[in-house]
Amino acid sequence: MLGKILGYEVNGNLILVNYKDIQCTVTMVNERVVNFFAPFFRKERNSKAVENLKCENIEFSVEKNEGCLNVKTKLLDIRIYDDFKVDIFKSNGEALCRDFRGERKPFRRLGANFSLAAEEGHKLEGHEEYKIYVSKVMENDMYFYGLGERTGSLNKKGYHYRNWNTDDPTPHGETYAQLYKSIPFLITMKYKEACGIFFDNHFESHFDMGKENSNYYYFGAKDGNLDYYFIYGPEVSKVVNEYTNLTGKTPLPQVWTLGYQQCRWSYAPAERALEIAKTFRKKNIPCDTIYLDIDYMDGFRVFTWDNKKFENPKDFTNQLKEMGFKVVTIIDPGVKVDKGYKVYDEGIKNGYFATDKDGIVYKNVVWPGDSVFPDFMNSNVRKWWANNQKIMIDAGVAGIWNDMNEPASFNGPLPDDIIFDNDGTIVTHKEIHNVYGHMMDKATYDGIKEFTGKRPFVVTRACYAGTQKYATVWTGDNQSTWEHLRMSLPMLMNLGLSGMAFCGTDVGGFGHDCTAELLSRWVQVGAFTPLFRNHSTIGSREQEPWAFGNETEEINRKYIKLRYKFLPYLYDMMHKCEENGAPIIRPLLYDYQNDKKTYEINDEFLFGDNILVSPVVEQGSRQKLVYLPEGNNWIDYWTGTEFEGGQYIIKEAPLDICPIYIKAMSIIPTSKDVNYIGEKDNECLNLNIYLSNKKGIGNYNNFLDDGESFDYKEGKFNKYEFNFELGEALNIEMKEKIGYEKVYKEIEIIVHNFDCSKKVFFNGNEVELIDNKLKIKL
């Protein structure tokens, strides 16, 4: 209890609130974002997510009223009370977020014999105590989203989650409280009103959305400072945009990273990986990337190659390059204890590894046996790790896959008191555990950027808020089960809402044996996830696209080709994401917040702005109940049939059909068939205009650059802006902004659902459609 407010002062965007033994800070970041900070642990912030907090110059007033400090902006009315309690209202007085004043009362389990249950081995759920704890009033019509990679339903109401990055090899069920990632960002929503809470605390933290008591939701931490941001929408899109303004946008990736990727533990020796690559080309199945799991290394020593399995790594990667493949290799943080091994020797000599409280280098067991762990909190260690990326880059590796970076270890987790050096400030493992992988990813990103000059491709299993600046993520070691296919959809949607726009799953499932039907249905989902990687474990049945016979091979080929067809659209969406944080795979509510029926749909998603995907995720199902959101008409991609929004329909879905719907009055750019990205010159843009049976307008921006460098940040890109209007005639207009030397030579416009009796105009000139197509020479 902090006691009564004794006074306050305003310093720029900061409001310093004085209590008896502590000074708290309210930071007015902008008109819709406010930070609340109480230095319970140390006076300074130590955020690895918000690296450079920028405040806008806004007008706000502060008044000391009876019982509270009243802060007003154009949008918000913030009331700060004794004990640093906070209520936030809209400017019209409508409540948005209020601290709960009642006593904390976990639901009683009436008649429970706890001691007997414990003797039988049942796990009992009590309630934990926290040094940092904030509870908020929960209203009946509230919904909860975000929190990153979480099992269970899209709406997190009634769930409790723990933020403590954890490698748990058992199959993940709906009730798992923690997995590999900790993103303490929660979106709360009432009808048409969305807000966000970002609790920037690296210690073990917890979020409870009414599981403990339906009168309140809370967030708390075992230690550290109270440091949280309130974000007001009211649109979900604005909440996500502001959150990613704080923690960083997902950067535009190299375009090849959006292609199909094939992985297994393991494609070794080199001959096996080359055989896989040749089979893709022989079977005319597009693929851009081959992964190498841990068996490529010499005794699992990071930054080494097994010279028996990969006699000449550079020659090996060159052979794959000639076939159009990139190579991505796994790297773990654990460094083998082995005198004479360069990486280990350098780390020991320079004091680069974490130690115990007595200064002795800490050891645990991972794949190489006894291993030590780099101190990624130290900038010198990160620079050293970044420099080691050159070993892989020089061997022809195009991307790095960071695994086991929770950090995971075989002899139990690293103890809480292991010491790290945060550039002069001594910190313990319990404080930095959740950001360990985040800082490893930063080091990896920096190294690849330095030695290639290209946009780095880093894939990571563990992350924290803000990791999207450095890496793409996948949902870890899933299983080849229908439950995990179903569960992957809300997991990915909530990752997207949590800033991790570049995300995916192990298509087909990592553990256990996949089946033909499950693989095809999973490929249909993967074709519409930003990261499209098939991965499976050692000893399981192989699950390459051709692994189950001709029928499913043809289906898998069809959807992998469809992915490549939509690549220009996906690349445009990734560029848009870098600008406004909009996730690629997103729940329907993101764009259709006014349609309450979208709030709890777990098995459909939007792929960017204009495509709705409703995959089949039940074994044996050959139909799908599809909800089409209110506010737009929707066009069946396969049949061209137009449907009114705001209704459920039943779609026939044999094994080769995934229900896909295009938003009417939208534009989708597509590409020609290729085996890999860059196989053919990008000289023609295919532009699909999907008309409605109603009058209306539509627009689309297409982005073109070299697809790999940072030159676009210097203006070296082309922007093609298309606008169309359907009335008595169809009017299409195009504007160009040219900054990149390579331009389209031709644009082919394909008009779907066109009434041939209407005239067509392009940039004011009447033109003729031939077979509903129009070719424009540039």
mmCIF file with all atom_site columns, C-alpha atoms in Angstrom, residues 86-244:
data_model
loop_
_atom_site.group_PDB
_atom_site.id
_atom_site.type_symbol
_atom_site.label_atom_id
_atom_site.label_alt_id
_atom_site.label_comp_id
_atom_site.label_asym_id
_atom_site.label_entity_id
_atom_site.label_seq_id
_atom_site.pdbx_PDB_ins_code
_atom_site.Cartn_x
_atom_site.Cartn_y
_atom_site.Cartn_z
_atom_site.occupancy
_atom_site.B_iso_or_equiv
_atom_site.pdbx_formal_charge
_atom_site.auth_seq_id
_atom_site.auth_comp_id
_atom_site.auth_asym_id
_atom_site.auth_atom_id
_atom_site.pdbx_PDB_model_num
ATOM 1   C CA . VAL A 1 86  ? -6.116  4.238   -11.594 1.00 0.00 ? 86  VAL A CA 1
ATOM 2   C CA . ASP A 1 87  ? -9.430  4.613   -13.405 1.00 0.00 ? 87  ASP A CA 1
ATOM 3   C CA . ILE A 1 88  ? -9.567  5.551   -17.076 1.00 0.00 ? 88  ILE A CA 1
ATOM 4   C CA . PHE A 1 89  ? -12.615 6.932   -18.852 1.00 0.00 ? 89  PHE A CA 1
ATOM 5   C CA . LYS A 1 90  ? -13.413 8.273   -22.272 1.00 0.00 ? 90  LYS A CA 1
ATOM 6   C CA . SER A 1 91  ? -13.726 12.038  -22.465 1.00 0.00 ? 91  SER A CA 1
ATOM 7   C CA . ASN A 1 92  ? -17.526 11.587  -22.329 1.00 0.00 ? 92  ASN A CA 1
ATOM 8   C CA . GLY A 1 93  ? -17.290 9.773   -18.983 1.00 0.00 ? 93  GLY A CA 1
ATOM 9   C CA . GLU A 1 94  ? -17.734 6.212   -20.255 1.00 0.00 ? 94  GLU A CA 1
ATOM 10  C CA . ALA A 1 95  ? -15.529 3.786   -18.292 1.00 0.00 ? 95  ALA A CA 1
ATOM 11  C CA . LEU A 1 96  ? -12.730 2.052   -20.195 1.00 0.00 ? 96  LEU A CA 1
ATOM 12  C CA . CYS A 1 97  ? -10.462 0.526   -17.539 1.00 0.00 ? 97  CYS A CA 1
ATOM 13  C CA . ARG A 1 98  ? -10.958 0.706   -13.768 1.00 0.00 ? 98  ARG A CA 1
ATOM 14  C CA . ASP A 1 99  ? -8.915  -0.718  -10.927 1.00 0.00 ? 99  ASP A CA 1
ATOM 15  C CA . PHE A 1 100 ? -10.803 -3.248  -8.815  1.00 0.00 ? 100 PHE A CA 1
ATOM 16  C CA . ARG A 1 101 ? -11.193 -2.086  -5.207  1.00 0.00 ? 101 ARG A CA 1
ATOM 17  C CA . GLY A 1 102 ? -12.625 -5.212  -3.621  1.00 0.00 ? 102 GLY A CA 1
ATOM 18  C CA . GLU A 1 103 ? -10.843 -7.985  -1.785  1.00 0.00 ? 103 GLU A CA 1
ATOM 19  C CA . ARG A 1 104 ? -9.062  -10.615 -3.843  1.00 0.00 ? 104 ARG A CA 1
ATOM 20  C CA . LYS A 1 105 ? -11.232 -13.727 -3.536  1.00 0.00 ? 105 LYS A CA 1
ATOM 21  C CA . PRO A 1 106 ? -10.408 -16.814 -5.577  1.00 0.00 ? 106 PRO A CA 1
ATOM 22  C CA . PHE A 1 107 ? -13.404 -18.973 -6.360  1.00 0.00 ? 107 PHE A CA 1
ATOM 23  C CA . ARG A 1 108 ? -14.075 -21.355 -3.487  1.00 0.00 ? 108 ARG A CA 1
ATOM 24  C CA . ARG A 1 109 ? -13.983 -25.061 -4.271  1.00 0.00 ? 109 ARG A CA 1
ATOM 25  C CA . LEU A 1 110 ? -16.828 -26.145 -1.994  1.00 0.00 ? 110 LEU A CA 1
ATOM 26  C CA . GLY A 1 111 ? -16.518 -29.537 -0.364  1.00 0.00 ? 111 GLY A CA 1
ATOM 27  C CA . ALA A 1 112 ? -12.975 -30.088 -1.605  1.00 0.00 ? 112 ALA A CA 1
ATOM 28  C CA . ASN A 1 113 ? -10.756 -32.419 0.429   1.00 0.00 ? 113 ASN A CA 1
ATOM 29  C CA . PHE A 1 114 ? -7.447  -30.873 -0.675  1.00 0.00 ? 114 PHE A CA 1
ATOM 30  C CA . SER A 1 115 ? -5.148  -33.133 1.332   1.00 0.00 ? 115 SER A CA 1
ATOM 31  C CA . LEU A 1 116 ? -6.758  -36.319 0.025   1.00 0.00 ? 116 LEU A CA 1
ATOM 32  C CA . ALA A 1 117 ? -6.681  -35.024 -3.547  1.00 0.00 ? 117 ALA A CA 1
ATOM 33  C CA . ALA A 1 118 ? -2.988  -34.193 -3.203  1.00 0.00 ? 118 ALA A CA 1
ATOM 34  C CA . GLU A 1 119 ? -2.228  -37.694 -1.892  1.00 0.00 ? 119 GLU A CA 1
ATOM 35  C CA . GLU A 1 120 ? -3.908  -39.144 -4.977  1.00 0.00 ? 120 GLU A CA 1
ATOM 36  C CA . GLY A 1 121 ? -1.614  -37.042 -7.177  1.00 0.00 ? 121 GLY A CA 1
ATOM 37  C CA . HIS A 1 122 ? -4.101  -34.453 -8.363  1.00 0.00 ? 122 HIS A CA 1
ATOM 38  C CA . LYS A 1 123 ? -2.662  -31.032 -9.134  1.00 0.00 ? 123 LYS A CA 1
ATOM 39  C CA . LEU A 1 124 ? -4.426  -28.420 -7.051  1.00 0.00 ? 124 LEU A CA 1
ATOM 40  C CA . GLU A 1 125 ? -4.892  -24.890 -8.264  1.00 0.00 ? 125 GLU A CA 1
ATOM 41  C CA . GLY A 1 126 ? -4.598  -22.280 -5.592  1.00 0.00 ? 126 GLY A CA 1
ATOM 42  C CA . HIS A 1 127 ? -3.789  -18.626 -6.067  1.00 0.00 ? 127 HIS A CA 1
ATOM 43  C CA . GLU A 1 128 ? -0.314  -17.167 -6.113  1.00 0.00 ? 128 GLU A CA 1
ATOM 44  C CA . GLU A 1 129 ? 0.976   -14.100 -4.365  1.00 0.00 ? 129 GLU A CA 1
ATOM 45  C CA . TYR A 1 130 ? 2.807   -11.409 -6.298  1.00 0.00 ? 130 TYR A CA 1
ATOM 46  C CA . LYS A 1 131 ? 5.011   -8.490  -5.349  1.00 0.00 ? 131 LYS A CA 1
ATOM 47  C CA . ILE A 1 132 ? 3.443   -6.599  -8.232  1.00 0.00 ? 132 ILE A CA 1
ATOM 48  C CA . TYR A 1 133 ? -0.296  -6.967  -8.653  1.00 0.00 ? 133 TYR A CA 1
ATOM 49  C CA . VAL A 1 134 ? -2.959  -4.939  -10.479 1.00 0.00 ? 134 VAL A CA 1
ATOM 50  C CA . SER A 1 135 ? -6.576  -6.035  -10.699 1.00 0.00 ? 135 SER A CA 1
ATOM 51  C CA . LYS A 1 136 ? -9.138  -4.472  -13.008 1.00 0.00 ? 136 LYS A CA 1
ATOM 52  C CA . VAL A 1 137 ? -12.922 -4.523  -13.011 1.00 0.00 ? 137 VAL A CA 1
ATOM 53  C CA . MET A 1 138 ? -14.224 -7.170  -15.406 1.00 0.00 ? 138 MET A CA 1
ATOM 54  C CA . GLU A 1 139 ? -17.584 -6.485  -16.964 1.00 0.00 ? 139 GLU A CA 1
ATOM 55  C CA . ASN A 1 140 ? -19.868 -9.209  -18.288 1.00 0.00 ? 140 ASN A CA 1
ATOM 56  C CA . ASP A 1 141 ? -19.517 -8.234  -21.931 1.00 0.00 ? 141 ASP A CA 1
ATOM 57  C CA . MET A 1 142 ? -15.701 -8.185  -22.002 1.00 0.00 ? 142 MET A CA 1
ATOM 58  C CA . TYR A 1 143 ? -13.516 -10.249 -24.330 1.00 0.00 ? 143 TYR A CA 1
ATOM 59  C CA . PHE A 1 144 ? -9.763  -10.799 -24.118 1.00 0.00 ? 144 PHE A CA 1
ATOM 60  C CA . TYR A 1 145 ? -7.159  -11.372 -26.839 1.00 0.00 ? 145 TYR A CA 1
ATOM 61  C CA . GLY A 1 146 ? -3.421  -11.337 -27.360 1.00 0.00 ? 146 GLY A CA 1
ATOM 62  C CA . LEU A 1 147 ? -0.799  -12.621 -24.877 1.00 0.00 ? 147 LEU A CA 1
ATOM 63  C CA . GLY A 1 148 ? 1.091   -14.199 -27.758 1.00 0.00 ? 148 GLY A CA 1
ATOM 64  C CA . GLU A 1 149 ? 1.363   -17.934 -28.246 1.00 0.00 ? 149 GLU A CA 1
ATOM 65  C CA . ARG A 1 150 ? -1.324  -19.494 -26.058 1.00 0.00 ? 150 ARG A CA 1
ATOM 66  C CA . THR A 1 151 ? -3.292  -22.691 -26.312 1.00 0.00 ? 151 THR A CA 1
ATOM 67  C CA . GLY A 1 152 ? -7.055  -22.616 -25.972 1.00 0.00 ? 152 GLY A CA 1
ATOM 68  C CA . SER A 1 153 ? -9.677  -20.460 -27.618 1.00 0.00 ? 153 SER A CA 1
ATOM 69  C CA . LEU A 1 154 ? -9.256  -17.132 -29.361 1.00 0.00 ? 154 LEU A CA 1
ATOM 70  C CA . ASN A 1 155 ? -11.105 -15.326 -26.560 1.00 0.00 ? 155 ASN A CA 1
ATOM 71  C CA . LYS A 1 156 ? -9.025  -15.702 -23.396 1.00 0.00 ? 156 LYS A CA 1
ATOM 72  C CA . LYS A 1 157 ? -11.819 -14.972 -20.943 1.00 0.00 ? 157 LYS A CA 1
ATOM 73  C CA . GLY A 1 158 ? -11.689 -17.506 -18.122 1.00 0.00 ? 158 GLY A CA 1
ATOM 74  C CA . TYR A 1 159 ? -8.041  -18.454 -18.690 1.00 0.00 ? 159 TYR A CA 1
ATOM 75  C CA . HIS A 1 160 ? -4.949  -17.959 -16.533 1.00 0.00 ? 160 HIS A CA 1
ATOM 76  C CA . TYR A 1 161 ? -1.494  -17.747 -18.123 1.00 0.00 ? 161 TYR A CA 1
ATOM 77  C CA . ARG A 1 162 ? 2.047   -17.656 -16.789 1.00 0.00 ? 162 ARG A CA 1
ATOM 78  C CA . ASN A 1 163 ? 4.793   -15.738 -18.570 1.00 0.00 ? 163 ASN A CA 1
ATOM 79  C CA . TRP A 1 164 ? 7.878   -17.885 -18.118 1.00 0.00 ? 164 TRP A CA 1
ATOM 80  C CA . ASN A 1 165 ? 9.447   -19.166 -21.341 1.00 0.00 ? 165 ASN A CA 1
ATOM 81  C CA . THR A 1 166 ? 9.267   -22.943 -21.102 1.00 0.00 ? 166 THR A CA 1
ATOM 82  C CA . ASP A 1 167 ? 10.368  -25.876 -23.229 1.00 0.00 ? 167 ASP A CA 1
ATOM 83  C CA . ASP A 1 168 ? 7.872   -28.586 -22.340 1.00 0.00 ? 168 ASP A CA 1
ATOM 84  C CA . PRO A 1 169 ? 8.209   -31.612 -24.651 1.00 0.00 ? 169 PRO A CA 1
ATOM 85  C CA . THR A 1 170 ? 4.845   -33.115 -23.674 1.00 0.00 ? 170 THR A CA 1
ATOM 86  C CA . PRO A 1 171 ? 1.902   -32.557 -26.053 1.00 0.00 ? 171 PRO A CA 1
ATOM 87  C CA . HIS A 1 172 ? 0.436   -29.135 -25.376 1.00 0.00 ? 172 HIS A CA 1
ATOM 88  C CA . GLY A 1 173 ? -3.212  -29.095 -24.379 1.00 0.00 ? 173 GLY A CA 1
ATOM 89  C CA . GLU A 1 174 ? -5.749  -26.322 -24.018 1.00 0.00 ? 174 GLU A CA 1
ATOM 90  C CA . THR A 1 175 ? -4.974  -25.689 -20.358 1.00 0.00 ? 175 THR A CA 1
ATOM 91  C CA . TYR A 1 176 ? -1.213  -25.137 -20.694 1.00 0.00 ? 176 TYR A CA 1
ATOM 92  C CA . ALA A 1 177 ? -0.319  -22.050 -18.675 1.00 0.00 ? 177 ALA A CA 1
ATOM 93  C CA . GLN A 1 178 ? 3.031   -21.332 -20.332 1.00 0.00 ? 178 GLN A CA 1
ATOM 94  C CA . LEU A 1 179 ? 4.940   -22.215 -23.499 1.00 0.00 ? 179 LEU A CA 1
ATOM 95  C CA . TYR A 1 180 ? 7.997   -20.884 -25.289 1.00 0.00 ? 180 TYR A CA 1
ATOM 96  C CA . LYS A 1 181 ? 7.071   -17.210 -25.541 1.00 0.00 ? 181 LYS A CA 1
ATOM 97  C CA . SER A 1 182 ? 6.145   -14.464 -23.105 1.00 0.00 ? 182 SER A CA 1
ATOM 98  C CA . ILE A 1 183 ? 4.324   -11.488 -24.564 1.00 0.00 ? 183 ILE A CA 1
ATOM 99  C CA . PRO A 1 184 ? 2.578   -9.656  -21.692 1.00 0.00 ? 184 PRO A CA 1
ATOM 100 C CA . PHE A 1 185 ? 0.239   -7.699  -23.942 1.00 0.00 ? 185 PHE A CA 1
ATOM 101 C CA . LEU A 1 186 ? -3.511  -8.051  -23.466 1.00 0.00 ? 186 LEU A CA 1
ATOM 102 C CA . ILE A 1 187 ? -6.298  -6.628  -25.610 1.00 0.00 ? 187 ILE A CA 1
ATOM 103 C CA . THR A 1 188 ? -9.591  -6.079  -23.812 1.00 0.00 ? 188 THR A CA 1
ATOM 104 C CA . MET A 1 189 ? -12.765 -5.481  -25.750 1.00 0.00 ? 189 MET A CA 1
ATOM 105 C CA . LYS A 1 190 ? -16.317 -4.546  -25.125 1.00 0.00 ? 190 LYS A CA 1
ATOM 106 C CA . TYR A 1 191 ? -18.671 -4.074  -28.045 1.00 0.00 ? 191 TYR A CA 1
ATOM 107 C CA . LYS A 1 192 ? -16.940 -1.655  -30.446 1.00 0.00 ? 192 LYS A CA 1
ATOM 108 C CA . GLU A 1 193 ? -14.442 -0.551  -27.764 1.00 0.00 ? 193 GLU A CA 1
ATOM 109 C CA . ALA A 1 194 ? -10.933 -2.045  -27.654 1.00 0.00 ? 194 ALA A CA 1
ATOM 110 C CA . CYS A 1 195 ? -8.113  -1.210  -25.242 1.00 0.00 ? 195 CYS A CA 1
ATOM 111 C CA . GLY A 1 196 ? -4.680  -2.677  -24.606 1.00 0.00 ? 196 GLY A CA 1
ATOM 112 C CA . ILE A 1 197 ? -2.540  -3.321  -21.536 1.00 0.00 ? 197 ILE A CA 1
ATOM 113 C CA . PHE A 1 198 ? 1.184   -3.951  -21.980 1.00 0.00 ? 198 PHE A CA 1
ATOM 114 C CA . PHE A 1 199 ? 2.802   -5.051  -18.700 1.00 0.00 ? 199 PHE A CA 1
ATOM 115 C CA . ASP A 1 200 ? 6.504   -4.556  -19.426 1.00 0.00 ? 200 ASP A CA 1
ATOM 116 C CA . ASN A 1 201 ? 8.009   -6.675  -16.659 1.00 0.00 ? 201 ASN A CA 1
ATOM 117 C CA . HIS A 1 202 ? 10.673  -9.290  -17.492 1.00 0.00 ? 202 HIS A CA 1
ATOM 118 C CA . PHE A 1 203 ? 10.212  -11.334 -14.324 1.00 0.00 ? 203 PHE A CA 1
ATOM 119 C CA . GLU A 1 204 ? 7.815   -14.241 -14.157 1.00 0.00 ? 204 GLU A CA 1
ATOM 120 C CA . SER A 1 205 ? 4.403   -12.683 -14.595 1.00 0.00 ? 205 SER A CA 1
ATOM 121 C CA . HIS A 1 206 ? 0.800   -13.850 -14.731 1.00 0.00 ? 206 HIS A CA 1
ATOM 122 C CA . PHE A 1 207 ? -2.410  -12.781 -16.423 1.00 0.00 ? 207 PHE A CA 1
ATOM 123 C CA . ASP A 1 208 ? -5.770  -13.983 -15.172 1.00 0.00 ? 208 ASP A CA 1
ATOM 124 C CA . MET A 1 209 ? -8.860  -13.148 -17.220 1.00 0.00 ? 209 MET A CA 1
ATOM 125 C CA . GLY A 1 210 ? -11.515 -14.055 -14.689 1.00 0.00 ? 210 GLY A CA 1
ATOM 126 C CA . LYS A 1 211 ? -10.474 -17.606 -13.911 1.00 0.00 ? 211 LYS A CA 1
ATOM 127 C CA . GLU A 1 212 ? -9.769  -16.684 -10.296 1.00 0.00 ? 212 GLU A CA 1
ATOM 128 C CA . ASN A 1 213 ? -12.899 -14.557 -9.964  1.00 0.00 ? 213 ASN A CA 1
ATOM 129 C CA . SER A 1 214 ? -15.351 -13.330 -12.572 1.00 0.00 ? 214 SER A CA 1
ATOM 130 C CA . ASN A 1 215 ? -15.532 -9.880  -10.962 1.00 0.00 ? 215 ASN A CA 1
ATOM 131 C CA . TYR A 1 216 ? -11.988 -8.915  -11.949 1.00 0.00 ? 216 TYR A CA 1
ATOM 132 C CA . TYR A 1 217 ? -9.064  -9.696  -14.195 1.00 0.00 ? 217 TYR A CA 1
ATOM 133 C CA . TYR A 1 218 ? -5.489  -9.110  -13.112 1.00 0.00 ? 218 TYR A CA 1
ATOM 134 C CA . PHE A 1 219 ? -1.838  -9.079  -14.037 1.00 0.00 ? 219 PHE A CA 1
ATOM 135 C CA . GLY A 1 220 ? 1.005   -9.522  -11.606 1.00 0.00 ? 220 GLY A CA 1
ATOM 136 C CA . ALA A 1 221 ? 4.693   -10.377 -11.312 1.00 0.00 ? 221 ALA A CA 1
ATOM 137 C CA . LYS A 1 222 ? 6.934   -12.133 -8.816  1.00 0.00 ? 222 LYS A CA 1
ATOM 138 C CA . ASP A 1 223 ? 9.286   -9.139  -8.693  1.00 0.00 ? 223 ASP A CA 1
ATOM 139 C CA . GLY A 1 224 ? 10.418  -6.038  -10.559 1.00 0.00 ? 224 GLY A CA 1
ATOM 140 C CA . ASN A 1 225 ? 8.743   -2.712  -11.191 1.00 0.00 ? 225 ASN A CA 1
ATOM 141 C CA . LEU A 1 226 ? 5.158   -1.847  -11.907 1.00 0.00 ? 226 LEU A CA 1
ATOM 142 C CA . ASP A 1 227 ? 5.483   -0.706  -15.512 1.00 0.00 ? 227 ASP A CA 1
ATOM 143 C CA . TYR A 1 228 ? 2.443   -0.908  -17.735 1.00 0.00 ? 228 TYR A CA 1
ATOM 144 C CA . TYR A 1 229 ? 0.982   0.927   -20.698 1.00 0.00 ? 229 TYR A CA 1
ATOM 145 C CA . PHE A 1 230 ? -2.694  1.561   -21.263 1.00 0.00 ? 230 PHE A CA 1
ATOM 146 C CA . ILE A 1 231 ? -3.622  1.886   -24.945 1.00 0.00 ? 231 ILE A CA 1
ATOM 147 C CA . TYR A 1 232 ? -6.974  3.144   -26.173 1.00 0.00 ? 232 TYR A CA 1
ATOM 148 C CA . GLY A 1 233 ? -8.344  2.250   -29.603 1.00 0.00 ? 233 GLY A CA 1
ATOM 149 C CA . PRO A 1 234 ? -11.272 2.156   -29.861 1.00 0.00 ? 234 PRO A CA 1
ATOM 150 C CA . GLU A 1 235 ? -10.452 0.030   -32.919 1.00 0.00 ? 235 GLU A CA 1
ATOM 151 C CA . VAL A 1 236 ? -8.413  -3.131  -32.383 1.00 0.00 ? 236 VAL A CA 1
ATOM 152 C CA . SER A 1 237 ? -6.247  -2.042  -35.304 1.00 0.00 ? 237 SER A CA 1
ATOM 153 C CA . LYS A 1 238 ? -5.302  1.185   -33.513 1.00 0.00 ? 238 LYS A CA 1
ATOM 154 C CA . VAL A 1 239 ? -4.455  -0.707  -30.331 1.00 0.00 ? 239 VAL A CA 1
ATOM 155 C CA . VAL A 1 240 ? -2.130  -3.054  -32.243 1.00 0.00 ? 240 VAL A CA 1
ATOM 156 C CA . ASN A 1 241 ? -0.599  -0.154  -34.158 1.00 0.00 ? 241 ASN A CA 1
ATOM 157 C CA . GLU A 1 242 ? 0.163   1.762   -30.955 1.00 0.00 ? 242 GLU A CA 1
ATOM 158 C CA . TYR A 1 243 ? 1.550   -1.346  -29.262 1.00 0.00 ? 243 TYR A CA 1
ATOM 159 C CA . THR A 1 244 ? 3.909   -1.958  -32.191 1.00 0.00 ? 244 THR A CA 1
#
